mmCIF file of N, CA and C in Angstrom:
data_model
loop_
_atom_site.group_PDB
_atom_site.id
_atom_site.type_symbol
_atom_site.label_atom_id
_atom_site.label_comp_id
_atom_site.label_asym_id
_atom_site.label_seq_id
_atom_site.Cartn_x
_atom_site.Cartn_y
_atom_site.Cartn_z
ATOM 1 N N UNK A 1 1.080 -3.603 -17.540
ATOM 2 C CA UNK A 1 1.799 -4.288 -16.493
ATOM 3 C C UNK A 1 1.000 -4.135 -15.211
ATOM 4 N N UNK A 2 1.149 -5.061 -14.329
ATOM 5 C CA UNK A 2 0.459 -5.013 -13.043
ATOM 6 C C UNK A 2 1.458 -4.622 -11.961
ATOM 7 N N UNK A 3 1.115 -3.553 -11.226
ATOM 8 C CA UNK A 3 1.968 -3.067 -10.146
ATOM 9 C C UNK A 3 1.453 -3.587 -8.807
ATOM 10 N N UNK A 4 2.347 -3.686 -7.839
ATOM 11 C CA UNK A 4 2.034 -4.163 -6.493
ATOM 12 C C UNK A 4 2.636 -3.208 -5.476
ATOM 13 N N UNK A 5 1.859 -2.872 -4.453
ATOM 14 C CA UNK A 5 2.360 -2.054 -3.336
ATOM 15 C C UNK A 5 1.874 -2.674 -2.039
ATOM 16 N N UNK A 6 2.666 -2.537 -0.999
ATOM 17 C CA UNK A 6 2.248 -2.919 0.343
ATOM 18 C C UNK A 6 2.220 -1.645 1.174
ATOM 19 N N UNK A 7 1.021 -1.221 1.530
ATOM 20 C CA UNK A 7 0.838 -0.011 2.329
ATOM 21 C C UNK A 7 0.913 -0.381 3.801
ATOM 22 N N UNK A 8 1.687 0.365 4.580
ATOM 23 C CA UNK A 8 1.815 0.091 6.013
ATOM 24 C C UNK A 8 1.721 1.391 6.786
ATOM 25 N N UNK A 9 1.321 1.273 8.033
ATOM 26 C CA UNK A 9 1.178 2.465 8.878
ATOM 27 C C UNK A 9 0.829 1.993 10.285
ATOM 28 N N UNK A 10 1.071 2.847 11.260
ATOM 29 C CA UNK A 10 0.570 2.573 12.608
ATOM 30 C C UNK A 10 -0.951 2.487 12.549
ATOM 31 N N UNK A 11 -1.551 1.812 13.509
ATOM 32 C CA UNK A 11 -2.996 1.636 13.544
ATOM 33 C C UNK A 11 -3.680 2.935 13.992
ATOM 34 N N UNK A 12 -3.762 3.877 13.050
ATOM 35 C CA UNK A 12 -4.437 5.155 13.268
ATOM 36 C C UNK A 12 -5.278 5.436 12.029
ATOM 37 N N UNK A 13 -5.988 6.533 12.043
ATOM 38 C CA UNK A 13 -6.774 6.904 10.863
ATOM 39 C C UNK A 13 -5.871 7.172 9.663
ATOM 40 N N UNK A 14 -4.605 7.474 9.901
ATOM 41 C CA UNK A 14 -3.667 7.716 8.803
ATOM 42 C C UNK A 14 -3.580 6.502 7.881
ATOM 43 N N UNK A 15 -3.644 5.294 8.445
ATOM 44 C CA UNK A 15 -3.605 4.086 7.622
ATOM 45 C C UNK A 15 -4.832 4.029 6.717
ATOM 46 N N UNK A 16 -6.001 4.275 7.277
ATOM 47 C CA UNK A 16 -7.236 4.257 6.479
ATOM 48 C C UNK A 16 -7.189 5.306 5.378
ATOM 49 N N UNK A 17 -6.659 6.485 5.683
ATOM 50 C CA UNK A 17 -6.541 7.531 4.673
ATOM 51 C C UNK A 17 -5.556 7.125 3.575
ATOM 52 N N UNK A 18 -4.469 6.465 3.947
ATOM 53 C CA UNK A 18 -3.480 6.012 2.964
ATOM 54 C C UNK A 18 -4.104 5.010 1.996
ATOM 55 N N UNK A 19 -4.857 4.049 2.537
ATOM 56 C CA UNK A 19 -5.519 3.052 1.684
ATOM 57 C C UNK A 19 -6.597 3.724 0.838
ATOM 58 N N UNK A 20 -7.388 4.617 1.434
ATOM 59 C CA UNK A 20 -8.447 5.311 0.694
ATOM 60 C C UNK A 20 -7.874 6.130 -0.455
ATOM 61 N N UNK A 21 -6.745 6.801 -0.236
ATOM 62 C CA UNK A 21 -6.101 7.572 -1.297
ATOM 63 C C UNK A 21 -5.677 6.652 -2.440
ATOM 64 N N UNK A 22 -5.079 5.515 -2.116
ATOM 65 C CA UNK A 22 -4.663 4.559 -3.150
ATOM 66 C C UNK A 22 -5.883 4.082 -3.948
ATOM 67 N N UNK A 23 -6.971 3.767 -3.263
ATOM 68 C CA UNK A 23 -8.182 3.319 -3.954
ATOM 69 C C UNK A 23 -8.725 4.417 -4.866
ATOM 70 N N UNK A 24 -8.662 5.655 -4.426
ATOM 71 C CA UNK A 24 -9.161 6.767 -5.242
ATOM 72 C C UNK A 24 -8.304 6.983 -6.486
ATOM 73 N N UNK A 25 -7.066 6.482 -6.472
ATOM 74 C CA UNK A 25 -6.166 6.588 -7.629
ATOM 75 C C UNK A 25 -6.218 5.350 -8.515
ATOM 76 N N UNK A 26 -7.179 4.446 -8.249
ATOM 77 C CA UNK A 26 -7.361 3.289 -9.112
ATOM 78 C C UNK A 26 -6.703 2.006 -8.651
ATOM 79 N N UNK A 27 -6.012 2.027 -7.507
ATOM 80 C CA UNK A 27 -5.441 0.802 -6.964
ATOM 81 C C UNK A 27 -6.573 -0.065 -6.441
ATOM 82 N N UNK A 28 -6.387 -1.378 -6.446
ATOM 83 C CA UNK A 28 -7.389 -2.323 -5.957
ATOM 84 C C UNK A 28 -6.807 -3.125 -4.806
ATOM 85 N N UNK A 29 -7.663 -3.426 -3.825
ATOM 86 C CA UNK A 29 -7.225 -4.242 -2.691
ATOM 87 C C UNK A 29 -6.783 -5.608 -3.188
ATOM 88 N N UNK A 30 -5.739 -6.137 -2.583
ATOM 89 C CA UNK A 30 -5.229 -7.460 -2.929
ATOM 90 C C UNK A 30 -5.070 -8.242 -1.625
ATOM 91 N N UNK A 31 -5.955 -9.189 -1.391
ATOM 92 C CA UNK A 31 -5.880 -9.996 -0.180
ATOM 93 C C UNK A 31 -6.423 -9.250 1.029
ATOM 94 N N UNK A 32 -6.283 -9.885 2.169
ATOM 95 C CA UNK A 32 -6.778 -9.335 3.423
ATOM 96 C C UNK A 32 -5.731 -8.426 4.062
ATOM 97 N N UNK A 33 -6.171 -7.465 4.865
ATOM 98 C CA UNK A 33 -5.208 -6.648 5.598
ATOM 99 C C UNK A 33 -4.535 -7.467 6.694
ATOM 100 N N UNK A 34 -3.377 -7.015 7.116
ATOM 101 C CA UNK A 34 -2.643 -7.651 8.214
ATOM 102 C C UNK A 34 -2.531 -6.665 9.363
ATOM 103 N N UNK A 35 -2.386 -7.206 10.564
ATOM 104 C CA UNK A 35 -2.374 -6.401 11.778
ATOM 105 C C UNK A 35 -1.390 -7.060 12.731
ATOM 106 N N UNK A 36 -0.391 -6.338 13.205
ATOM 107 C CA UNK A 36 0.620 -6.938 14.075
ATOM 108 C C UNK A 36 1.153 -5.910 15.071
ATOM 109 N N UNK A 37 1.671 -6.404 16.166
ATOM 110 C CA UNK A 37 2.232 -5.543 17.200
ATOM 111 C C UNK A 37 3.695 -5.260 16.891
ATOM 112 N N UNK A 38 4.084 -3.982 16.897
ATOM 113 C CA UNK A 38 5.466 -3.558 16.714
ATOM 114 C C UNK A 38 6.042 -3.342 18.114
ATOM 115 N N UNK A 39 6.790 -4.323 18.597
ATOM 116 C CA UNK A 39 7.313 -4.274 19.967
ATOM 117 C C UNK A 39 8.326 -3.143 20.153
ATOM 118 N N UNK A 40 9.046 -2.786 19.104
ATOM 119 C CA UNK A 40 10.026 -1.711 19.212
ATOM 120 C C UNK A 40 9.353 -0.368 19.494
ATOM 121 N N UNK A 41 8.270 -0.112 18.796
ATOM 122 C CA UNK A 41 7.551 1.149 18.967
ATOM 123 C C UNK A 41 6.419 1.048 19.994
ATOM 124 N N UNK A 42 6.020 -0.178 20.324
ATOM 125 C CA UNK A 42 4.930 -0.382 21.271
ATOM 126 C C UNK A 42 3.562 -0.028 20.717
ATOM 127 N N UNK A 43 3.372 -0.212 19.404
ATOM 128 C CA UNK A 43 2.100 0.114 18.759
ATOM 129 C C UNK A 43 1.672 -1.022 17.831
ATOM 130 N N UNK A 44 0.399 -1.026 17.496
ATOM 131 C CA UNK A 44 -0.091 -1.958 16.487
ATOM 132 C C UNK A 44 0.167 -1.333 15.118
ATOM 133 N N UNK A 45 0.494 -2.190 14.136
ATOM 134 C CA UNK A 45 0.748 -1.751 12.760
ATOM 135 C C UNK A 45 -0.221 -2.473 11.834
ATOM 136 N N UNK A 46 -0.597 -1.803 10.757
ATOM 137 C CA UNK A 46 -1.485 -2.368 9.744
ATOM 138 C C UNK A 46 -0.751 -2.439 8.409
ATOM 139 N N UNK A 47 -1.176 -3.393 7.577
ATOM 140 C CA UNK A 47 -0.632 -3.513 6.232
ATOM 141 C C UNK A 47 -1.742 -3.969 5.293
ATOM 142 N N UNK A 48 -1.738 -3.426 4.078
ATOM 143 C CA UNK A 48 -2.693 -3.831 3.050
ATOM 144 C C UNK A 48 -1.999 -3.806 1.701
ATOM 145 N N UNK A 49 -2.072 -4.919 0.995
ATOM 146 C CA UNK A 49 -1.516 -4.982 -0.357
ATOM 147 C C UNK A 49 -2.540 -4.423 -1.337
ATOM 148 N N UNK A 50 -2.040 -3.717 -2.354
ATOM 149 C CA UNK A 50 -2.879 -3.191 -3.420
ATOM 150 C C UNK A 50 -2.186 -3.428 -4.756
ATOM 151 N N UNK A 51 -2.972 -3.544 -5.824
ATOM 152 C CA UNK A 51 -2.431 -3.729 -7.171
ATOM 153 C C UNK A 51 -3.120 -2.766 -8.126
ATOM 154 N N UNK A 52 -2.452 -2.534 -9.268
ATOM 155 C CA UNK A 52 -3.017 -1.654 -10.289
ATOM 156 C C UNK A 52 -2.409 -2.025 -11.636
ATOM 157 N N UNK A 53 -3.234 -2.082 -12.655
ATOM 158 C CA UNK A 53 -2.752 -2.330 -14.007
ATOM 159 C C UNK A 53 -2.539 -0.984 -14.693
ATOM 160 N N UNK A 54 -1.334 -0.777 -15.227
ATOM 161 C CA UNK A 54 -0.975 0.461 -15.927
ATOM 162 C C UNK A 54 -0.262 0.106 -17.236
ATOM 163 N N UNK A 55 -0.286 1.010 -18.205
ATOM 164 C CA UNK A 55 0.444 0.744 -19.451
ATOM 165 C C UNK A 55 1.959 0.869 -19.227
ATOM 166 N N UNK A 56 2.707 0.281 -20.118
ATOM 167 C CA UNK A 56 4.165 0.414 -20.064
ATOM 168 C C UNK A 56 4.842 -0.805 -19.495
ATOM 169 N N UNK A 57 6.150 -0.686 -19.385
ATOM 170 C CA UNK A 57 6.987 -1.770 -18.884
ATOM 171 C C UNK A 57 7.518 -1.418 -17.504
ATOM 172 N N UNK A 58 7.755 -2.431 -16.707
ATOM 173 C CA UNK A 58 8.286 -2.236 -15.360
ATOM 174 C C UNK A 58 9.761 -1.826 -15.415
ATOM 175 N N UNK A 59 10.141 -0.934 -14.535
ATOM 176 C CA UNK A 59 11.562 -0.649 -14.280
ATOM 177 C C UNK A 59 11.678 -0.287 -12.805
ATOM 178 N N UNK A 60 12.795 -0.648 -12.169
ATOM 179 C CA UNK A 60 12.931 -0.497 -10.724
ATOM 180 C C UNK A 60 12.895 0.944 -10.224
ATOM 181 N N UNK A 61 13.064 1.932 -11.078
ATOM 182 C CA UNK A 61 13.023 3.322 -10.645
ATOM 183 C C UNK A 61 11.605 3.893 -10.654
ATOM 184 N N UNK A 62 10.627 3.091 -11.013
ATOM 185 C CA UNK A 62 9.236 3.517 -11.081
ATOM 186 C C UNK A 62 8.759 3.930 -9.682
ATOM 187 N N UNK A 63 8.180 5.099 -9.553
ATOM 188 C CA UNK A 63 7.657 5.591 -8.275
ATOM 189 C C UNK A 63 6.207 5.141 -8.170
ATOM 190 N N UNK A 64 5.980 4.075 -7.402
ATOM 191 C CA UNK A 64 4.663 3.472 -7.335
ATOM 192 C C UNK A 64 3.617 4.415 -6.772
ATOM 193 N N UNK A 65 3.975 5.266 -5.841
ATOM 194 C CA UNK A 65 3.033 6.201 -5.257
ATOM 195 C C UNK A 65 2.527 7.239 -6.237
ATOM 196 N N UNK A 66 3.249 7.444 -7.333
ATOM 197 C CA UNK A 66 2.838 8.418 -8.341
ATOM 198 C C UNK A 66 1.890 7.817 -9.368
ATOM 199 N N UNK A 67 1.677 6.527 -9.296
ATOM 200 C CA UNK A 67 0.840 5.856 -10.300
ATOM 201 C C UNK A 67 -0.631 5.964 -9.969
#
């Protein structure tokens, strides 16, 4: 099955580390990153979609971060 995650974070090195960790666990980048201003917090936010093919069937209780 193919899994999908959308990683988000404030525009800090933490976002890059989050994406790098996912890549090190076998996730692959999916599409271009997004960048937008969060007016409530007054900061820029980043987002990157990632996908990964794993064995088994999908169920909604699956913890994607553990894959």
